[in-house]
Tab-separated table of C-alpha atoms in Angstrom:
chain	number	residue	atom	x	y	z
A	18	MET	CA	318.096	-7.158	115.039
A	19	SER	CA	315.046	-9.313	112.800
A	20	ASP	CA	311.457	-8.765	113.851
A	21	CYS	CA	309.071	-12.157	113.504
A	22	ASN	CA	309.725	-13.045	110.047
A	23	GLY	CA	313.392	-12.658	109.753
A	24	ARG	CA	313.754	-8.754	107.958
A	25	ASP	CA	316.064	-6.508	109.937
A	26	ASP	CA	315.044	-3.629	111.386
A	27	GLU	CA	317.820	-1.472	110.939
A	28	SER	CA	318.459	-2.726	107.119
A	29	HIS	CA	320.025	-0.228	104.960
A	30	SER	CA	317.975	-2.049	102.423
A	31	THR	CA	314.824	0.066	100.343
A	32	VAL	CA	313.579	-2.270	98.069
A	33	ARG	CA	310.490	-4.181	99.440
A	34	ASN	CA	310.225	-6.665	96.264
A	35	VAL	CA	312.705	-8.967	94.950
A	36	VAL	CA	312.304	-9.916	91.026
A	37	PHE	CA	315.398	-12.342	90.255
A	38	VAL	CA	315.654	-13.382	86.381
A	39	VAL	CA	317.847	-16.223	84.579
A	40	LEU	CA	318.584	-15.738	81.267
A	41	ASP	CA	319.269	-19.529	80.555
A	42	THR	CA	322.258	-20.198	78.864
A	43	ALA	CA	323.492	-16.373	78.572
A	44	ARG	CA	327.199	-15.726	78.080
A	45	ALA	CA	328.639	-12.538	78.705
A	46	LYS	CA	330.716	-11.900	75.612
A	47	SER	CA	327.380	-11.824	73.792
A	48	VAL	CA	325.945	-9.200	75.204
A	49	ASP	CA	326.433	-5.447	73.558
A	50	THR	CA	323.972	-2.800	73.368
A	51	GLN	CA	323.280	-3.643	70.169
A	52	LEU	CA	322.029	-6.926	70.519
A	53	MET	CA	320.341	-6.229	74.295
A	54	PRO	CA	319.377	-2.798	74.899
A	55	THR	CA	316.915	-3.533	78.021
A	56	LEU	CA	319.822	-5.599	79.815
A	57	THR	CA	322.536	-2.680	78.909
A	58	GLY	CA	320.404	-0.138	79.685
A	59	LEU	CA	319.581	-1.769	83.042
A	60	ALA	CA	323.242	-2.166	83.356
A	61	ALA	CA	322.974	2.126	82.637
A	62	ASP	CA	321.033	2.955	85.432
A	63	GLY	CA	321.922	0.012	88.035
A	64	THR	CA	324.840	-1.895	88.594
A	65	ALA	CA	327.180	-4.595	85.636
A	66	PHE	CA	329.212	-6.236	87.529
A	67	GLU	CA	331.709	-7.394	84.610
A	68	ASN	CA	333.231	-10.118	86.011
A	69	ALA	CA	330.371	-12.618	87.285
A	70	PHE	CA	331.400	-16.543	87.196
A	71	ALA	CA	329.029	-19.248	87.519
A	72	THR	CA	330.142	-22.389	89.461
A	73	ALA	CA	329.367	-24.835	86.386
A	74	PRO	CA	328.973	-24.643	82.775
A	75	TRP	CA	325.301	-25.922	82.881
A	76	THR	CA	321.776	-25.426	84.211
A	77	LEU	CA	321.375	-28.024	87.142
A	78	PRO	CA	323.846	-27.766	89.307
A	79	SER	CA	324.983	-23.820	88.839
A	80	HIS	CA	321.165	-23.321	89.543
A	81	ALA	CA	321.448	-25.414	92.857
A	82	SER	CA	324.102	-22.924	93.647
A	83	VAL	CA	322.149	-19.827	93.343
A	84	PHE	CA	319.321	-21.411	94.940
A	85	THR	CA	322.000	-22.719	98.463
A	86	GLY	CA	324.643	-20.113	98.210
A	87	THR	CA	326.938	-23.178	98.160
A	88	TYR	CA	329.645	-24.687	95.484
A	89	PRO	CA	328.565	-28.107	92.987
A	90	SER	CA	330.762	-30.358	95.705
A	91	GLU	CA	329.081	-29.044	98.223
A	92	HIS	CA	325.380	-29.131	97.105
A	93	GLY	CA	326.032	-32.501	95.529
A	94	THR	CA	323.997	-31.895	92.452
A	95	HIS	CA	324.991	-33.328	88.991
A	96	GLY	CA	324.859	-35.075	86.555
A	97	GLY	CA	325.451	-38.287	88.478
A	98	HIS	CA	322.760	-36.761	91.079
A	99	THR	CA	320.196	-34.751	89.973
A	100	TYR	CA	318.214	-33.664	92.873
A	101	LEU	CA	318.356	-30.748	94.980
A	102	ASP	CA	318.812	-32.760	98.322
A	103	ASP	CA	316.391	-31.989	100.788
A	104	ASP	CA	318.463	-31.312	103.780
A	105	LEU	CA	320.050	-27.927	101.813
A	106	ARG	CA	318.308	-24.214	102.600
A	107	THR	CA	317.009	-22.541	99.763
A	108	LEU	CA	317.006	-18.764	98.899
A	109	PRO	CA	312.765	-19.281	98.292
A	110	GLU	CA	312.386	-20.926	101.597
A	111	ALA	CA	314.262	-18.247	103.531
A	112	PHE	CA	311.796	-15.107	101.789
A	113	ALA	CA	308.973	-17.390	102.550
A	114	ASP	CA	309.794	-17.657	105.997
A	115	ALA	CA	310.521	-14.001	106.570
A	116	GLY	CA	307.192	-13.122	104.801
A	117	PHE	CA	307.480	-13.028	100.858
A	118	GLU	CA	304.907	-14.617	98.508
A	119	THR	CA	307.245	-16.760	96.607
A	120	ILE	CA	306.364	-17.454	93.113
A	121	GLY	CA	308.714	-19.052	90.415
A	122	VAL	CA	308.030	-19.535	86.362
A	123	SER	CA	310.664	-22.138	84.786
A	124	ASN	CA	310.776	-22.561	81.327
A	125	ASN	CA	313.979	-25.247	81.777
A	126	THR	CA	312.739	-28.881	83.114
A	127	TRP	CA	315.495	-29.142	85.302
A	128	ILE	CA	314.275	-25.974	87.352
A	129	THR	CA	310.882	-28.138	88.879
A	130	GLU	CA	309.598	-30.305	91.787
A	131	GLU	CA	310.833	-33.323	89.908
A	132	PHE	CA	314.817	-32.448	90.450
A	133	GLY	CA	313.684	-30.740	94.173
A	134	PHE	CA	313.638	-26.943	93.296
A	135	ASP	CA	309.695	-26.331	94.520
A	136	ARG	CA	310.610	-26.025	97.868
A	137	GLY	CA	309.603	-22.843	99.372
A	138	PHE	CA	307.608	-21.668	96.470
A	139	ASP	CA	303.839	-20.793	96.575
A	140	ASP	CA	303.891	-21.906	92.784
A	141	LEU	CA	306.618	-22.815	90.634
A	142	ARG	CA	304.580	-22.647	87.113
A	143	LYS	CA	306.276	-24.662	83.964
A	144	GLY	CA	306.175	-22.051	81.703
A	145	TRP	CA	306.088	-24.269	78.664
A	146	GLN	CA	302.607	-25.530	79.615
A	147	TYR	CA	298.904	-23.817	79.036
A	148	ILE	CA	297.377	-25.621	81.367
A	149	GLN	CA	299.979	-26.777	84.647
A	150	SER	CA	300.061	-30.321	84.636
A	151	ASP	CA	302.457	-32.990	85.913
A	152	ALA	CA	302.113	-34.654	82.382
A	153	ASP	CA	304.024	-33.301	79.852
A	154	MET	CA	302.963	-33.675	76.204
A	155	GLY	CA	306.413	-32.364	74.396
A	156	ALA	CA	306.838	-35.755	72.701
A	157	VAL	CA	303.439	-34.303	70.624
A	158	VAL	CA	305.361	-31.720	69.698
A	159	ARG	CA	308.601	-32.497	68.961
A	160	GLY	CA	306.782	-35.025	66.484
A	161	GLU	CA	308.622	-34.524	63.195
A	162	ASP	CA	305.308	-35.141	61.469
A	163	LEU	CA	301.226	-35.242	61.581
A	164	ARG	CA	302.516	-39.656	61.882
A	165	GLU	CA	304.359	-38.958	64.666
A	166	LYS	CA	303.000	-36.844	66.322
A	167	LEU	CA	299.414	-39.043	66.576
A	168	ALA	CA	301.244	-41.293	67.419
A	169	ALA	CA	302.606	-39.415	70.706
A	170	THR	CA	299.137	-38.516	71.264
A	171	ARG	CA	298.283	-41.611	71.646
A	172	THR	CA	300.681	-42.670	74.177
A	173	ARG	CA	300.484	-39.762	75.876
A	174	LEU	CA	296.847	-37.850	76.212
A	175	PHE	CA	295.334	-40.694	78.780
A	176	ASP	CA	298.696	-39.821	80.569
A	177	GLY	CA	296.338	-37.473	83.333
A	178	ASN	CA	293.844	-35.625	82.884
A	179	PRO	CA	293.697	-35.754	78.929
A	180	LEU	CA	291.325	-32.405	78.253
A	181	VAL	CA	294.297	-30.319	80.224
A	182	ASN	CA	296.796	-32.849	77.351
A	183	ALA	CA	294.622	-31.579	74.804
A	184	ALA	CA	294.632	-28.366	75.489
A	185	ASN	CA	298.536	-28.517	76.122
A	186	VAL	CA	299.223	-29.487	72.990
A	187	LEU	CA	296.398	-27.231	70.792
A	188	TYR	CA	298.535	-24.170	72.190
A	189	SER	CA	302.024	-25.205	71.332
A	190	GLU	CA	300.680	-26.902	68.164
A	191	LEU	CA	298.661	-23.617	67.486
A	192	LEU	CA	298.543	-20.810	69.691
A	193	GLN	CA	302.182	-20.314	71.116
A	194	PRO	CA	304.100	-17.593	68.684
A	195	ALA	CA	306.265	-18.541	66.170
A	196	GLY	CA	310.267	-18.809	67.974
A	197	ASP	CA	308.970	-18.631	71.184
A	198	ASP	CA	310.227	-21.072	74.652
A	199	GLY	CA	307.973	-19.524	76.861
A	200	ALA	CA	308.832	-16.360	77.461
A	201	ASP	CA	306.333	-14.739	75.861
A	202	ARG	CA	303.598	-17.240	77.762
A	203	ALA	CA	305.536	-16.437	81.062
A	204	THR	CA	305.799	-12.433	81.303
A	205	ASP	CA	302.271	-12.297	80.640
A	206	TRP	CA	301.276	-14.637	82.485
A	207	ILE	CA	303.527	-12.536	85.332
A	208	ALA	CA	301.943	-9.288	83.992
A	209	ASP	CA	298.295	-10.859	84.593
A	210	TRP	CA	299.639	-11.838	88.185
A	211	LEU	CA	301.108	-8.694	89.222
A	212	VAL	CA	297.658	-6.652	88.275
A	213	GLY	CA	295.564	-9.356	89.938
A	214	ARG	CA	297.400	-10.240	93.296
A	215	ASP	CA	295.816	-8.380	96.235
A	216	ASP	CA	298.184	-9.787	98.478
A	217	GLU	CA	299.858	-7.885	100.688
A	218	ARG	CA	303.283	-9.404	101.579
A	219	PRO	CA	306.239	-8.167	99.670
A	220	PHE	CA	307.044	-10.861	97.116
A	221	PHE	CA	310.038	-12.894	95.334
A	222	LEU	CA	309.527	-13.866	91.825
A	223	PHE	CA	312.056	-15.415	90.010
A	224	CYS	CA	311.856	-16.451	86.750
A	225	ASN	CA	313.604	-18.343	83.905
A	226	LEU	CA	313.923	-18.084	80.456
A	227	ILE	CA	315.276	-20.655	78.372
A	228	GLU	CA	315.184	-19.172	74.780
A	229	PRO	CA	318.746	-18.841	74.349
A	230	HIS	CA	319.314	-22.751	74.910
A	231	VAL	CA	319.093	-25.384	72.250
A	232	GLU	CA	317.223	-25.282	69.776
A	233	TYR	CA	318.056	-21.943	68.610
A	234	ASP	CA	315.205	-20.814	66.902
A	235	PRO	CA	314.337	-17.109	67.411
A	236	PRO	CA	311.389	-15.321	65.259
A	237	ARG	CA	312.082	-14.633	62.020
A	238	GLU	CA	312.129	-11.580	62.379
A	239	TYR	CA	314.987	-11.655	64.813
A	240	ALA	CA	316.852	-13.954	62.683
A	241	GLU	CA	317.238	-11.637	59.881
A	242	ARG	CA	318.933	-9.089	61.796
A	243	PHE	CA	322.007	-11.291	63.139
A	244	LEU	CA	322.716	-13.710	60.273
A	245	PRO	CA	325.592	-13.668	57.968
A	246	GLU	CA	324.981	-11.535	54.901
A	247	GLY	CA	323.670	-14.039	52.286
A	248	THR	CA	322.360	-16.156	54.488
A	249	SER	CA	318.689	-17.254	54.521
A	250	TYR	CA	316.548	-17.865	57.644
A	251	GLU	CA	315.075	-21.570	56.042
A	252	ASP	CA	319.232	-22.347	55.492
A	253	ALA	CA	319.841	-20.791	58.930
A	254	THR	CA	317.130	-23.133	61.144
A	255	ALA	CA	317.528	-26.236	58.235
A	256	ILE	CA	321.534	-27.204	60.391
A	257	ARG	CA	321.303	-29.664	62.723
A	258	GLN	CA	321.109	-28.183	66.377
A	259	ASP	CA	322.408	-31.542	68.472
A	260	PRO	CA	325.520	-30.609	70.408
A	261	ARG	CA	325.982	-34.190	71.897
A	262	ALA	CA	326.043	-35.562	68.167
A	263	TYR	CA	328.631	-33.220	67.187
A	264	ASP	CA	330.645	-34.028	70.026
A	265	CYS	CA	330.550	-37.741	69.267
A	266	GLU	CA	331.336	-37.175	65.368
A	267	ASP	CA	327.596	-38.318	64.525
A	268	TYR	CA	327.601	-34.868	61.618
A	269	ASP	CA	329.973	-32.304	61.259
A	270	LEU	CA	329.656	-28.128	60.888
A	271	THR	CA	331.469	-26.103	58.492
A	272	ASP	CA	332.126	-22.727	59.706
A	273	ARG	CA	329.965	-21.382	57.552
A	274	GLU	CA	327.259	-23.272	59.407
A	275	PHE	CA	328.465	-22.095	63.137
A	276	ALA	CA	328.087	-18.462	61.705
A	277	MET	CA	324.593	-19.107	61.096
A	278	LEU	CA	324.478	-20.861	64.205
A	279	ARG	CA	325.784	-18.035	66.116
A	280	GLY	CA	323.517	-15.615	64.085
A	281	LEU	CA	320.507	-17.873	65.664
A	282	TYR	CA	321.858	-17.242	68.825
A	283	ARG	CA	322.365	-13.906	69.155
A	284	ALA	CA	319.388	-13.345	67.952
A	285	GLU	CA	317.303	-15.802	70.868
A	286	LEU	CA	319.615	-13.199	72.881
A	287	ALA	CA	317.953	-10.017	71.026
A	288	TYR	CA	314.241	-11.756	71.419
A	289	VAL	CA	314.636	-12.870	75.583
A	290	ASP	CA	316.010	-9.015	75.708
A	291	HIS	CA	312.706	-7.766	74.417
A	292	GLN	CA	310.748	-10.297	76.693
A	293	LEU	CA	312.727	-9.009	79.444
A	294	GLY	CA	311.636	-4.975	78.394
A	295	GLN	CA	307.873	-6.765	78.824
A	296	LEU	CA	308.563	-8.196	82.201
A	297	ARG	CA	309.798	-4.657	83.447
A	298	ALA	CA	307.283	-2.583	82.083
A	299	ALA	CA	304.571	-5.119	84.074
A	300	LEU	CA	306.093	-4.035	86.827
A	301	GLU	CA	306.262	-0.409	86.614
A	302	ALA	CA	302.296	-0.833	85.077
A	303	ALA	CA	301.653	-2.417	88.747
A	304	GLY	CA	303.634	0.470	90.449
A	305	GLU	CA	306.115	-2.128	91.686
A	306	TRP	CA	309.368	-1.082	89.576
A	307	GLU	CA	310.311	1.423	92.049
A	308	ASP	CA	310.171	-0.598	94.958
A	309	THR	CA	311.854	-3.790	93.350
A	310	LEU	CA	315.699	-5.135	93.597
A	311	PHE	CA	315.384	-6.591	89.652
A	312	VAL	CA	318.678	-8.705	89.309
A	313	VAL	CA	319.165	-10.789	86.261
A	314	CYS	CA	322.035	-12.702	84.892
A	315	GLY	CA	323.054	-15.928	82.835
A	316	ASP	CA	323.122	-19.434	84.488
A	317	HIS	CA	325.901	-20.578	82.396
A	318	GLY	CA	327.376	-19.929	78.684
A	319	GLU	CA	327.471	-21.497	75.742
A	320	HIS	CA	330.077	-23.102	72.855
A	321	VAL	CA	328.905	-22.510	69.663
A	322	GLY	CA	331.536	-23.965	67.666
A	323	GLU	CA	334.512	-22.031	69.988
A	324	HIS	CA	337.288	-24.539	71.720
A	325	GLY	CA	335.930	-26.786	69.077
A	326	PHE	CA	332.655	-27.335	71.045
A	327	PHE	CA	329.075	-26.928	70.423
A	328	GLY	CA	326.232	-26.674	73.444
A	329	HIS	CA	327.990	-26.105	77.423
A	330	GLN	CA	329.132	-29.761	78.844
A	331	TYR	CA	332.508	-31.265	79.453
A	332	ASN	CA	334.660	-28.173	79.966
A	333	LEU	CA	335.332	-24.929	82.236
A	334	TYR	CA	335.866	-22.825	79.554
A	335	ASP	CA	335.419	-19.047	80.708
A	336	THR	CA	333.087	-19.494	77.059
A	337	LEU	CA	330.734	-21.481	79.741
A	338	LEU	CA	331.363	-19.580	82.950
A	339	HIS	CA	331.599	-16.114	82.468
A	340	VAL	CA	327.934	-14.535	82.579
A	341	PRO	CA	326.391	-11.572	82.469
A	342	LEU	CA	325.366	-10.200	85.998
A	343	VAL	CA	322.848	-6.884	86.378
A	344	ALA	CA	321.277	-5.363	89.609
A	345	HIS	CA	318.808	-2.558	89.429
A	346	GLY	CA	317.182	-1.047	92.532
A	347	GLY	CA	317.386	-0.168	95.718
A	348	PRO	CA	321.545	0.403	96.576
A	349	PHE	CA	322.486	-1.095	92.952
A	350	THR	CA	320.823	1.803	91.358
A	351	ASP	CA	323.699	4.241	89.494
A	352	GLY	CA	326.252	1.847	90.925
A	353	GLY	CA	328.203	2.112	88.262
A	354	ARG	CA	330.195	-1.157	85.871
A	355	ARG	CA	332.093	-3.127	89.238
A	356	HIS	CA	335.211	-4.710	87.990
A	357	ASP	CA	335.836	-7.096	90.594
A	358	LEU	CA	335.146	-11.394	90.924
A	359	VAL	CA	332.052	-12.650	92.056
A	360	GLN	CA	330.440	-15.407	91.778
A	361	LEU	CA	326.885	-16.197	90.855
A	362	LEU	CA	326.562	-18.015	94.738
A	363	ASP	CA	327.035	-14.438	96.290
A	364	LEU	CA	323.073	-14.238	94.910
A	365	PRO	CA	322.089	-15.488	97.822
A	366	ALA	CA	323.661	-13.216	100.613
A	367	THR	CA	322.862	-10.230	98.194
A	368	LEU	CA	319.434	-10.687	97.920
A	369	LEU	CA	318.698	-11.487	101.595
A	370	GLU	CA	321.271	-8.238	102.958
A	371	THR	CA	319.348	-5.764	99.610
A	372	ALA	CA	315.911	-7.405	101.350
A	373	GLY	CA	317.015	-6.823	105.067
A	374	ILE	CA	316.636	-10.910	105.991
A	375	ASP	CA	318.613	-12.632	107.910
A	376	ASP	CA	318.373	-16.584	107.740
A	377	PRO	CA	320.626	-18.293	110.084
A	378	ASP	CA	320.216	-21.567	108.189
A	379	LEU	CA	321.218	-20.449	105.123
A	380	ARG	CA	323.779	-18.555	106.185
A	381	GLU	CA	325.482	-21.641	108.230
A	382	GLN	CA	325.373	-23.319	104.794
A	383	TRP	CA	326.499	-20.961	102.398
A	384	SER	CA	329.666	-20.033	100.768
A	385	SER	CA	327.751	-16.877	99.588
A	386	ARG	CA	329.061	-12.737	99.746
A	387	SER	CA	326.893	-10.291	99.838
A	388	LEU	CA	327.786	-8.014	96.355
A	389	HIS	CA	325.996	-4.942	98.494
A	390	PRO	CA	327.652	-1.897	98.692
A	391	ALA	CA	327.657	-1.336	102.254
A	392	SER	CA	328.554	-4.964	102.852
A	393	SER	CA	330.958	-6.148	105.293
A	394	ASP	CA	332.128	-9.634	103.247
A	395	ASP	CA	335.537	-9.770	102.005
A	396	ALA	CA	335.912	-8.667	98.395
A	397	ARG	CA	336.701	-12.080	96.194
A	398	ASP	CA	340.444	-12.285	94.722
A	399	ALA	CA	339.741	-15.620	93.320
A	400	ILE	CA	336.738	-17.973	91.543
A	401	PHE	CA	335.714	-20.978	91.453
A	402	ALA	CA	334.029	-23.879	89.204
A	403	GLU	CA	333.964	-27.156	89.112
A	404	TYR	CA	332.556	-29.878	86.781
A	405	VAL	CA	331.352	-32.674	88.765
A	406	ALA	CA	330.195	-35.813	86.454
A	407	PRO	CA	329.686	-35.650	82.997
A	408	GLN	CA	325.951	-34.989	82.003
A	409	PRO	CA	325.215	-37.186	79.642
A	410	SER	CA	327.426	-39.919	81.098
A	411	ILE	CA	330.213	-41.765	78.638
A	412	ASP	CA	327.897	-44.399	78.617
A	413	ARG	CA	324.810	-42.960	77.329
A	414	LEU	CA	326.640	-41.641	74.964
A	415	GLU	CA	327.911	-45.028	74.016
A	416	ALA	CA	324.234	-46.649	73.798
A	417	ARG	CA	323.298	-43.861	71.867
A	418	PHE	CA	325.883	-43.654	69.147
A	419	GLY	CA	328.028	-47.097	69.615
A	420	GLU	CA	331.916	-45.941	69.575
A	421	ILE	CA	332.656	-42.809	71.044
A	422	PRO	CA	335.911	-40.736	69.885
A	423	GLU	CA	338.696	-40.617	72.149
A	424	ARG	CA	338.475	-36.694	72.261
A	425	VAL	CA	335.043	-37.928	74.161
A	426	ARG	CA	336.387	-40.172	75.782
A	427	ALA	CA	338.718	-38.037	77.881
A	428	PHE	CA	335.525	-35.655	79.057
A	429	ASP	CA	334.776	-38.421	81.385
A	430	ARG	CA	336.668	-36.822	84.461
A	431	ARG	CA	335.929	-34.965	87.208
A	432	LEU	CA	337.152	-30.585	86.282
A	433	ARG	CA	337.813	-27.633	88.707
A	434	ALA	CA	338.842	-24.602	87.964
A	435	VAL	CA	340.349	-21.354	89.535
A	436	ARG	CA	340.597	-17.918	88.296
A	437	THR	CA	342.197	-14.671	89.630
A	438	ALA	CA	342.480	-11.658	87.644
A	439	GLU	CA	345.505	-12.570	86.036
A	440	TYR	CA	345.616	-16.562	85.161
A	441	LYS	CA	343.012	-19.142	85.307
A	442	TYR	CA	343.878	-22.626	86.369
A	443	VAL	CA	341.984	-26.018	85.235
A	444	ARG	CA	342.616	-29.109	86.952
A	445	GLY	CA	341.175	-32.670	85.721
A	446	ASP	CA	340.603	-35.620	88.495
A	447	ASP	CA	342.735	-37.698	85.771
A	448	GLY	CA	346.181	-35.511	85.855
A	449	PHE	CA	344.348	-33.217	83.278
A	450	GLU	CA	345.567	-29.350	83.796
A	451	ARG	CA	345.683	-26.172	82.100
A	452	LEU	CA	347.083	-22.772	82.780
A	453	HIS	CA	346.416	-19.297	81.320
A	454	ASP	CA	347.072	-15.870	81.735
A	455	VAL	CA	343.710	-13.940	81.155
A	456	ARG	CA	344.867	-10.923	80.810
A	457	THR	CA	347.262	-11.739	77.615
A	458	ASP	CA	345.031	-15.237	76.428
A	459	PRO	CA	341.456	-14.030	77.660
A	460	LEU	CA	340.062	-16.963	74.956
A	461	GLU	CA	342.086	-19.208	76.876
A	462	ARG	CA	344.255	-20.675	73.991
A	463	THR	CA	347.633	-21.295	74.902
A	464	ASP	CA	347.921	-23.564	78.220
A	465	ILE	CA	351.647	-22.269	79.635
A	466	SER	CA	351.457	-24.899	82.676
A	467	ASP	CA	353.979	-26.242	81.383
A	468	ASP	CA	355.934	-22.879	82.017
A	469	GLU	CA	354.530	-21.667	84.884
A	470	PRO	CA	355.389	-24.548	87.081
A	471	GLN	CA	355.523	-22.751	90.426
A	472	ARG	CA	352.059	-20.512	89.523
A	473	VAL	CA	350.932	-24.429	88.847
A	474	ARG	CA	351.453	-25.628	92.083
A	475	ALA	CA	350.513	-22.421	93.700
A	476	LEU	CA	346.886	-22.737	91.999
A	477	ARG	CA	347.078	-26.205	92.767
A	478	ARG	CA	347.209	-25.322	96.394
A	479	ARG	CA	344.005	-22.872	96.156
A	480	LEU	CA	342.018	-26.025	94.935
A	481	GLU	CA	342.806	-28.353	97.490
A	482	GLU	CA	342.625	-25.179	100.114
A	483	ARG	CA	339.227	-24.591	99.046
A	484	PHE	CA	338.361	-27.938	98.000
A	485	GLU	CA	339.225	-31.767	99.221
A	486	PRO	CA	341.961	-33.240	96.998
A	487	LEU	CA	340.702	-34.490	93.615
A	488	GLU	CA	341.974	-37.417	93.771
A	489	THR	CA	340.323	-38.570	97.471
A	490	THR	CA	336.748	-37.313	96.049
A	491	ASP	CA	334.485	-39.997	93.862
A	492	ALA	CA	331.723	-38.628	91.829
A	493	PRO	CA	328.754	-40.734	92.722
A	494	GLU	CA	327.801	-43.025	89.709
A	495	GLU	CA	324.929	-42.850	87.794
A	496	GLY	CA	322.519	-44.631	89.407
A	497	ALA	CA	324.628	-45.606	92.138
A	498	SER	CA	321.653	-45.957	94.685
A	499	ALA	CA	317.891	-45.182	94.785
A	500	ASP	CA	318.517	-41.286	95.787
A	501	ALA	CA	321.585	-40.683	93.831
A	502	ASP	CA	319.567	-39.787	90.200
A	503	VAL	CA	316.488	-39.052	90.160
A	504	GLU	CA	313.768	-41.444	87.959
A	505	MET	CA	312.627	-38.761	85.426
A	506	ARG	CA	309.406	-39.533	83.771
A	507	ALA	CA	309.292	-40.341	80.080
A	508	GLY	CA	308.005	-36.307	79.313
A	509	THR	CA	310.864	-35.367	81.350
A	510	LYS	CA	313.639	-37.417	79.108
A	511	GLU	CA	311.990	-36.638	75.832
A	512	ARG	CA	311.955	-32.490	76.698
A	513	LEU	CA	315.842	-32.965	77.864
A	514	ALA	CA	316.934	-34.669	75.452
A	515	ASP	CA	315.411	-32.638	73.339
A	516	LEU	CA	317.386	-29.626	74.830
A	517	GLY	CA	320.187	-31.785	73.889
A	518	TYR	CA	321.063	-33.230	77.657
A	519	LEU	CA	320.029	-36.836	76.810
């Protein structure tokens, strides 16, 4: 039974609020107690999901799956269609209609109103801005020297309110903490909001913290803890970080340089873990911690030299799909470590059941299964992932670099993966396929598809039972229609390029 706000009177829930934190680009293989004591402490007191997987290897489609409970080919949000369609029901909408105050703080440019992610939020803030504005002054911040900064200021200052734009530039240039990409400001704002709110409604709070994302530029004191011996902070931060240029062989990185980059990446995770602790402290200070379901995950992982890749595009290795997932509060307190296969798209069903909400519209569209300990949903015996369209497209790579390597040209394909507890099978619409025994080959180094044709056929059938055959499905071409790909603002394009997406 549900009341007028959609909340379940007979629910086994014991939480009032829900806080959902995404650590952008956090991969499961890099999480340990030394690196992330806050997250591992939450896991020790709550529930850790050891086998949690994203549905896609990058931000936009992964977040769309979490917000809608659907796979990328179902929600249709990907490199060839960069907008979350209006006819999809979202998790924030379900909380809003159930009577919750809904607040979002995003530090990733993809997760904004520009790409359809604001629906259901009372307020969705851009964490990289000192004063909220549609104008993005990131081009000024990214200027290599004073001349570039002044030129960008002249171009952008009067795009909207010049006083607001000037304040955002001054904050980014002079006041933002060194090595911080918005997490410190986000947690400070949330702390102030918690103390100042006089709303009697429960709240749903979403927060994306982007620090582990390229460019890795952690505060010096964090970097020096994790860099290889004999490496200086100056040497490490001087390394070029341009994943798409690396893919296209525009420059090379040595093993030593990748080791330094991995040190910087680990330092970013350590820093964002500290900010996670600040967020928990803010909830405790506001007296909300005991009544809150607190969920933390990575939206996808990262390659820092593994499999010959830098960044998180063009493939479906577990380095990109296996993510941390921890829940604390209510039925997840003292829940131990769970080893069953779960997907990030299981979070909508989980969060709503734990909060005592039934949303028929969202339930009707989703492929989500609740992870609540008392749920009647069946456990998964397999997880699925998709890479619908290259991001950036091969055309964009050619426009930037001219002739690109055949290795990269081969990435112009659609990929799907199915993973059981024993095997992982990846198939492309160009006939590409790989099979791995993940028990004996967890790093996915040895393709055994030729040795196991019967298992390949069985797992291919699993993919085709879950989705339509790859050969009959065409990913939308970039710019194929007016609504296929959002025409981004210039500032947005620059910020996404800075993050390695364009």
